[in-house]
Amino acid sequence: MKKLTLLILFFSLQFTAQENEYTLGMLMDQNKYESIELTAPLTTRSLDNLPSNYSLKAYAPTPKSQGRQPSCVGWASGYGARTISFAIKNKWKNNIYKINQNTFSPAFVYNMIKGKTDYACKQGSYVGDAMQLIKNSGILKLSDFQYTQTSCGAKPSESLLKIASKNKIESYIRLARWDNPSNLALKVKKAISNNNPVVIGMRISSTFYKAKGTWSGLQSGSIGGHAMVVVGYDDYKDGGAFEILNSWGTKWGNNGYIWVKYNDFEKYTKTAYVMVDKIEKPEPKTIALKGSMRFQLSNGTTMPATLSPDATRNFSIVAATKSTYKLTNSYSSGTQFRLFFNSAKAAYVYLIGYGSSDKSISPIYPFDNYSAYFGYTKSEVAIPSEDYFIEMDQNPGRDILCILYSTKKIDINAVVSKLKQTNGDFTTKVKTILKPYIYEGKDITFENNLIAFTAKSTNSNAAIVPLFIEVNHK
């Protein structure tokens, strides 16, 4: 009954559509939202020292109106975020003509995800469904699939679906939990400053209809769900505010945009999504992957590591059992520590643990319901977290941590399952299973006294750099 009440609350798509000029259209459901993978759990320091202002507005199309159709989800995800990401990828900054010529179709999204029996185009839709559609099927340009507010029955032909498939995204992630932690604004700022437009779902009322400059944050009357796109922020705008692209045309707000103060944003924003594009194949001899890892005791002391002899040569030899790095000191049972990793290039990051005493193999990262995608600069993740430590158990031996940096998504559970079913030592098994996609040692540069690497590739199939860190558990 609670879930039904929640749906009814946000199903007030148009409030009283006959009385108001603008229409909403976003459905919200907590379980549906929280089934989507979370972005990487960055450390607190990673959210510090962000630029005081940042904007993607120079890549945004001219705001248009959804009219009376409850299709804001299609406008926010397709016309807004997908178009902005495409413009950024093609470096069309301030080229409004080029951007407007290449906008994506809100009708393609809305018509495909709305209720099958909603012939009158009166029902809203979920952003998660829009993201899944663009991931699985792609999206058409507006020039190939026109929008009309009075009709939503048109579906793309097979030939058009083939064209749409060229515009797929790799995946999508959510930035926060449903209950919106106090650092939601920081997470959105982090995404924006890394050139990611953020599709949001806000609870708004009729006060939003007449908003100008910066929205007052006051609500009056019925509240409904509305999807929009965050395109920028400014810490000095009314004490800190986000600039948001709406789908109500240029006569609304500030030529189609509105500012929302951070506090009001965190109060009324229930959902926040970021699209993840496919990581493009790097140009030959350019940096494709670059990352580092560090170990730290519970007292804050660094656990030093040393590069293994012949690490580069052994890297390409599947049967070579030596680790890439080895922690310089030995550590006894009960030692508490945590580890940190970062990636200077967009990558998917995975960690697998191996204990020689019981031959156990376990996936460590990503955590359950978190994405392996790491697309942030000057950032790191703490494992297990900033609040807890890993404690060495009572089984001494040669423990190995394998961290995989990859430009492609990996089914890490399938890899772990295969490792458990395969005979041989741990490092050899990992190399054997991933061999077709592993970079060659000659294309990787390792740091000597720091667990860090840079990979340049001339092999178009190369996608993964596995690092093996040995820990002597005495």
XYZ file of C-alpha atoms in Angstrom:
474
model
C 0.000 0.000 0.000
C 2.914 2.360 0.756
C 4.356 1.803 -2.717
C 0.923 2.407 -4.295
C 0.560 5.637 -2.351
C 4.014 6.728 -3.511
C 3.128 6.085 -7.140
C -0.136 7.968 -6.810
C 1.678 10.908 -5.236
C 4.068 11.251 -8.157
C 1.437 10.343 -10.710
C 0.088 13.894 -10.484
C 1.786 14.510 -13.788
C 0.014 17.633 -14.821
C -1.504 18.743 -11.518
C -4.594 20.298 -13.086
C -3.462 20.328 -16.689
C -6.357 22.464 -17.839
C -5.466 25.185 -15.366
C -1.717 25.248 -15.900
C 0.436 25.972 -18.884
C 3.124 23.375 -18.172
C 3.224 19.593 -17.927
C 5.369 17.180 -15.915
C 5.597 13.431 -16.538
C 8.132 11.631 -14.353
C 7.139 8.557 -12.365
C 9.210 7.645 -9.313
C 9.602 4.377 -7.466
C 12.173 3.757 -4.743
C 12.743 0.066 -5.474
C 13.094 0.694 -9.188
C 15.569 3.515 -8.605
C 17.696 1.658 -6.066
C 17.991 -1.379 -8.344
C 20.268 0.748 -10.549
C 23.997 0.553 -9.807
C 25.493 3.339 -7.709
C 28.445 5.409 -8.819
C 31.857 4.619 -7.313
C 31.941 5.410 -3.552
C 34.514 8.199 -3.681
C 36.376 9.282 -0.563
C 35.477 12.548 1.140
C 38.716 14.112 -0.087
C 37.686 13.313 -3.650
C 34.740 15.675 -3.285
C 36.897 18.508 -1.958
C 38.598 21.198 -4.004
C 36.062 21.155 -6.825
C 35.986 24.193 -9.130
C 33.815 26.958 -7.656
C 31.785 26.959 -10.867
C 31.479 24.762 -13.919
C 29.094 24.667 -16.850
C 28.176 22.398 -19.740
C 25.683 24.932 -21.080
C 27.910 25.650 -24.079
C 27.155 22.102 -25.259
C 23.397 22.226 -24.669
C 20.760 22.535 -27.399
C 18.248 25.374 -27.513
C 15.516 24.606 -24.936
C 12.257 23.381 -26.462
C 8.817 22.655 -25.041
C 7.228 19.297 -24.354
C 3.829 20.991 -24.557
C 0.945 19.165 -22.859
C 2.434 15.713 -23.278
C 3.877 14.173 -20.054
C 7.141 13.351 -21.821
C 9.697 15.187 -19.673
C 11.679 11.952 -19.214
C 12.249 11.735 -22.964
C 13.260 15.379 -23.097
C 15.650 15.186 -20.140
C 17.340 11.908 -21.080
C 17.239 12.141 -24.880
C 17.018 15.728 -26.058
C 18.942 17.029 -23.057
C 21.584 14.719 -21.584
C 22.262 12.545 -24.644
C 22.603 15.585 -26.896
C 24.946 17.335 -24.451
C 27.153 14.244 -24.087
C 27.275 13.867 -27.862
C 28.260 17.517 -28.288
C 31.013 17.177 -25.672
C 32.344 14.070 -27.410
C 32.449 15.932 -30.730
C 33.908 19.123 -29.190
C 31.063 21.351 -30.385
C 31.449 23.921 -27.621
C 29.325 27.032 -28.360
C 28.486 25.644 -31.809
C 24.748 25.965 -31.271
C 23.974 25.421 -34.952
C 25.803 22.086 -35.029
C 24.332 21.048 -31.690
C 20.761 21.871 -32.736
C 21.269 19.939 -35.965
C 22.196 16.841 -33.939
C 19.686 16.772 -31.097
C 18.227 13.442 -30.047
C 14.548 12.624 -30.145
C 12.421 12.824 -26.969
C 9.619 11.095 -28.885
C 11.787 8.041 -29.571
C 12.246 7.616 -25.823
C 8.746 8.463 -24.602
C 6.888 6.514 -27.287
C 8.955 3.409 -26.576
C 8.746 3.385 -22.765
C 5.279 4.750 -21.957
C 2.467 2.417 -20.952
C 1.442 0.138 -23.817
C -2.245 0.951 -23.358
C -1.716 4.695 -22.970
C -3.033 5.639 -26.390
C -4.034 9.107 -25.210
C -0.479 10.038 -24.093
C -1.585 10.906 -20.558
C 0.790 8.782 -18.490
C 4.335 9.525 -17.444
C 7.416 7.304 -17.472
C 10.535 6.336 -15.518
C 14.017 7.693 -16.175
C 15.441 4.240 -15.467
C 13.391 2.846 -18.351
C 14.671 5.621 -20.613
C 18.275 4.869 -19.686
C 17.775 1.149 -20.265
C 16.226 1.852 -23.662
C 19.149 4.027 -24.761
C 21.579 1.387 -23.487
C 19.871 -1.519 -25.259
C 18.468 0.129 -28.384
C 20.191 3.480 -28.702
C 18.274 6.574 -29.767
C 17.356 8.391 -32.971
C 18.097 11.985 -33.855
C 15.137 14.354 -33.681
C 15.520 14.876 -37.420
C 14.843 11.148 -37.925
C 11.995 10.839 -35.427
C 9.961 13.999 -34.952
C 8.127 15.000 -31.784
C 4.511 16.061 -31.577
C 2.770 16.749 -28.291
C -0.568 15.426 -29.554
C 0.610 11.963 -30.567
C 2.772 9.238 -29.067
C 1.795 6.154 -31.031
C 4.531 6.201 -33.664
C 7.218 3.530 -33.344
C 10.531 3.369 -35.228
C 10.839 0.973 -38.153
C 13.457 -1.784 -38.251
C 15.662 0.356 -40.473
C 15.403 3.264 -38.046
C 16.206 0.985 -35.110
C 19.446 0.041 -36.856
C 20.314 3.729 -37.074
C 19.373 4.234 -33.418
C 21.665 1.384 -32.350
C 24.667 3.471 -33.374
C 23.859 5.867 -30.535
C 23.810 3.414 -27.637
C 25.330 4.218 -24.275
C 27.472 1.647 -22.472
C 25.575 1.911 -19.196
C 24.147 4.345 -16.667
C 24.530 4.893 -12.944
C 22.768 6.690 -10.120
C 24.582 9.206 -7.967
C 22.842 8.691 -4.637
C 20.359 6.690 -2.641
C 16.655 7.457 -2.570
C 16.865 9.205 0.786
C 19.422 11.657 -0.647
C 22.441 11.951 1.654
C 23.614 15.425 2.534
C 26.414 15.241 -0.036
C 24.096 14.842 -3.040
C 24.984 18.349 -4.211
C 28.688 17.484 -4.023
C 28.173 14.318 -6.055
C 26.282 16.216 -8.745
C 28.964 18.925 -8.796
C 31.617 16.218 -9.139
C 29.771 14.698 -12.091
C 29.290 18.058 -13.800
C 32.954 19.014 -13.324
C 33.843 15.723 -15.041
C 31.707 16.729 -18.039
C 28.709 14.560 -17.211
C 25.235 16.127 -17.497
C 22.993 14.824 -14.709
C 19.393 13.765 -15.314
C 17.372 14.456 -12.184
C 13.888 13.837 -10.875
C 12.565 16.692 -8.738
C 9.392 17.166 -6.746
C 7.935 20.487 -7.822
C 4.669 22.384 -7.538
C 2.953 25.291 -9.283
C 5.495 27.769 -7.872
C 7.974 26.336 -10.360
C 5.782 27.430 -13.273
C 6.479 31.106 -12.733
C 10.080 30.777 -11.563
C 12.645 33.281 -12.803
C 16.293 33.800 -11.912
C 16.676 31.441 -8.953
C 13.695 29.370 -7.847
C 12.403 30.349 -4.398
C 12.272 26.750 -3.223
C 8.770 27.290 -1.873
C 6.099 24.715 -2.700
C 2.368 25.349 -3.018
C -0.434 22.906 -3.714
C 0.025 19.546 -5.422
C 3.542 18.219 -5.922
C 4.566 16.119 -8.931
C 7.674 14.497 -10.360
C 9.548 16.242 -13.147
C 12.692 15.197 -15.044
C 15.276 17.823 -16.017
C 19.017 18.090 -16.687
C 21.640 19.752 -14.490
C 24.104 21.533 -16.787
C 26.175 23.595 -14.357
C 26.737 25.039 -10.907
C 28.085 28.157 -9.234
C 29.080 28.297 -5.566
C 28.607 32.078 -5.538
C 25.135 32.169 -7.098
C 22.698 32.866 -4.239
C 24.933 30.981 -1.826
C 25.433 28.123 -4.262
C 23.076 26.895 -6.975
C 22.693 24.516 -9.909
C 21.668 25.630 -13.386
C 19.040 23.300 -14.818
C 17.771 22.793 -18.367
C 13.994 22.344 -18.514
C 11.654 21.251 -21.314
C 9.165 24.121 -21.178
C 10.592 26.269 -23.967
C 12.589 29.511 -23.955
C 9.727 31.656 -22.639
C 9.920 29.907 -19.287
C 12.437 30.754 -16.567
C 15.714 32.166 -17.838
C 15.322 31.388 -21.533
C 14.485 27.791 -20.699
C 16.833 27.376 -17.725
C 16.473 27.941 -13.990
C 18.793 28.159 -10.995
C 18.038 26.003 -7.936
C 19.897 26.553 -4.666
C 21.897 23.619 -3.303
C 19.716 23.259 -0.195
C 16.500 23.230 -2.209
C 18.060 20.858 -4.708
C 18.929 18.326 -2.002
C 15.515 18.738 -0.413
C 13.434 18.102 -3.519
C 15.612 15.979 -5.819
C 14.779 12.309 -5.394
C 16.751 10.747 -8.248
C 19.961 11.585 -10.126
C 21.420 9.663 -13.072
C 24.513 9.846 -15.268
C 24.937 8.166 -18.648
C 28.153 6.241 -19.305
C 29.441 6.285 -22.874
C 31.498 3.487 -24.334
C 35.200 4.028 -23.676
C 36.668 4.697 -27.094
C 39.655 2.714 -28.361
C 42.770 4.798 -27.749
C 44.968 6.044 -30.532
C 48.156 3.944 -30.924
C 50.929 4.817 -28.469
C 48.673 7.068 -26.383
C 47.829 6.524 -22.722
C 44.830 4.229 -22.497
C 44.881 3.245 -18.830
C 46.614 4.795 -15.857
C 46.051 3.983 -12.219
C 47.546 3.502 -8.792
C 46.874 1.832 -5.462
C 48.120 2.337 -1.926
C 47.842 0.401 1.331
C 47.516 2.158 4.685
C 47.566 0.799 8.252
C 44.862 1.803 10.718
C 47.286 4.264 12.345
C 47.745 6.069 9.042
C 51.156 4.594 8.225
C 51.786 3.708 4.593
C 52.423 0.039 3.834
C 55.331 0.281 1.349
C 55.461 -1.850 -1.777
C 58.231 -2.851 -4.171
C 58.042 -3.706 -7.847
C 58.888 -7.359 -8.444
C 61.992 -8.130 -10.543
C 61.204 -8.671 -14.224
C 57.625 -7.506 -13.661
C 57.332 -6.170 -17.200
C 58.742 -9.321 -18.818
C 56.730 -11.685 -16.634
C 53.591 -9.665 -17.266
C 53.227 -11.123 -20.758
C 54.102 -14.674 -19.750
C 50.958 -16.497 -18.715
C 52.838 -19.176 -16.777
C 54.864 -16.628 -14.780
C 53.613 -16.929 -11.210
C 55.335 -13.920 -9.671
C 53.260 -10.990 -8.505
C 53.637 -7.524 -9.983
C 54.256 -5.890 -6.615
C 54.995 -7.137 -3.130
C 54.388 -5.308 0.136
C 57.857 -4.722 1.576
C 56.993 -5.752 5.139
C 55.246 -8.816 6.565
C 52.084 -8.378 8.630
C 50.623 -10.548 11.375
C 47.066 -11.727 11.936
C 44.856 -9.000 13.360
C 46.588 -6.225 11.403
C 44.023 -3.670 10.307
C 44.419 -1.713 7.115
C 42.554 -0.252 4.197
C 43.507 0.238 0.591
C 42.841 3.036 -1.863
C 42.792 3.015 -5.649
C 42.338 5.587 -8.365
C 42.271 5.770 -12.136
C 43.475 8.766 -14.113
C 41.636 7.516 -17.203
C 38.039 6.350 -17.492
C 38.014 2.637 -16.705
C 36.190 -0.259 -15.120
C 37.977 -1.350 -11.953
C 37.679 -4.747 -10.249
C 39.406 -6.362 -7.259
C 39.766 -10.072 -6.529
C 41.316 -11.510 -3.366
C 43.228 -14.795 -3.011
C 44.316 -16.554 0.192
C 46.979 -19.230 -0.202
C 46.199 -20.926 3.116
C 42.709 -22.041 2.080
C 42.917 -21.342 -1.680
C 39.949 -18.990 -1.341
C 39.103 -16.650 -4.220
C 36.646 -13.827 -3.618
C 35.412 -10.760 -5.512
C 36.115 -7.660 -3.415
C 35.105 -4.745 -5.624
C 32.780 -3.419 -6.930
C 30.589 -3.741 -3.856
C 27.067 -5.091 -4.285
C 24.886 -2.724 -6.308
C 27.815 -0.443 -7.164
C 29.149 0.191 -10.640
C 32.704 -0.796 -11.563
C 32.909 2.279 -13.774
C 35.400 4.894 -12.575
C 35.237 8.115 -14.573
C 36.486 10.714 -12.122
C 39.761 12.612 -12.121
C 41.713 13.363 -8.930
C 39.605 10.874 -6.999
C 39.952 7.586 -5.175
C 37.948 4.817 -3.551
C 38.673 3.419 -0.083
C 38.237 -0.291 0.618
C 36.363 -1.370 2.623
C 35.417 2.285 3.312
C 36.642 5.390 5.111
C 34.921 4.189 8.296
C 36.104 0.572 8.447
C 39.261 -1.500 8.019
C 40.205 -4.873 6.623
C 41.555 -7.172 9.360
C 43.938 -10.007 8.550
C 42.448 -13.312 9.646
C 44.102 -16.135 11.594
C 45.307 -17.974 8.485
C 48.893 -16.932 7.644
C 50.147 -17.382 4.121
C 50.834 -15.685 0.819
C 47.800 -13.533 0.094
C 47.383 -11.904 -3.303
C 45.206 -9.019 -4.337
C 44.457 -8.703 -8.042
C 43.209 -5.370 -9.336
C 41.935 -5.216 -12.902
C 41.845 -1.969 -14.855
C 39.796 -2.362 -18.012
C 38.328 -0.309 -20.842
C 35.567 -2.913 -21.176
C 33.003 -4.160 -18.679
C 33.882 -7.523 -17.148
C 31.480 -10.054 -15.660
C 33.586 -10.335 -12.535
C 31.386 -12.995 -10.919
C 31.751 -15.187 -14.001
C 35.529 -14.693 -13.907
C 35.697 -15.637 -10.218
C 33.520 -18.683 -10.837
C 35.839 -19.841 -13.626
C 38.905 -19.230 -11.454
C 37.462 -21.509 -8.785
C 36.849 -24.258 -11.332
C 40.323 -24.047 -12.901
C 43.450 -25.778 -11.608
C 46.760 -23.974 -11.169
C 48.183 -21.032 -9.282
C 46.119 -17.866 -8.947
C 48.120 -15.484 -11.159
C 48.400 -18.000 -13.992
C 44.659 -18.700 -13.901
C 43.783 -15.003 -14.076
C 46.163 -14.437 -16.987
C 44.869 -17.503 -18.814
C 41.209 -16.532 -18.541
C 41.795 -12.912 -19.557
C 44.670 -13.532 -21.988
C 42.944 -12.282 -25.197
C 42.420 -8.841 -23.649
C 45.541 -8.275 -21.535
C 47.997 -5.555 -22.505
C 51.504 -6.619 -23.432
C 54.206 -5.946 -20.869
C 56.201 -3.806 -23.299
C 53.311 -1.344 -23.453
C 53.148 -0.857 -19.680
C 55.343 1.298 -17.460
C 55.414 0.434 -13.746
C 56.565 2.683 -10.917
C 59.266 1.151 -8.716
C 58.252 1.980 -5.148
C 54.667 2.912 -5.794
C 51.882 0.628 -6.998
C 51.189 2.550 -10.172
C 51.243 2.018 -13.915
C 50.693 3.659 -17.277
C 49.568 1.599 -20.269
C 49.964 2.519 -23.922
C 48.679 0.075 -26.456
C 49.245 -0.758 -30.096
C 47.016 -3.825 -29.874
C 43.407 -2.948 -30.642
C 42.150 -5.952 -28.665
C 43.988 -4.946 -25.496
C 41.620 -3.808 -22.776
C 42.838 -5.069 -19.384
C 45.808 -4.426 -17.108
C 45.906 -6.900 -14.179
C 48.121 -6.024 -11.220
C 48.987 -8.681 -8.637
C 50.016 -7.415 -5.193
C 51.498 -9.977 -2.817
C 51.025 -9.649 0.937
C 53.104 -11.779 3.304
C 50.658 -12.675 6.078
C 52.792 -14.138 8.874
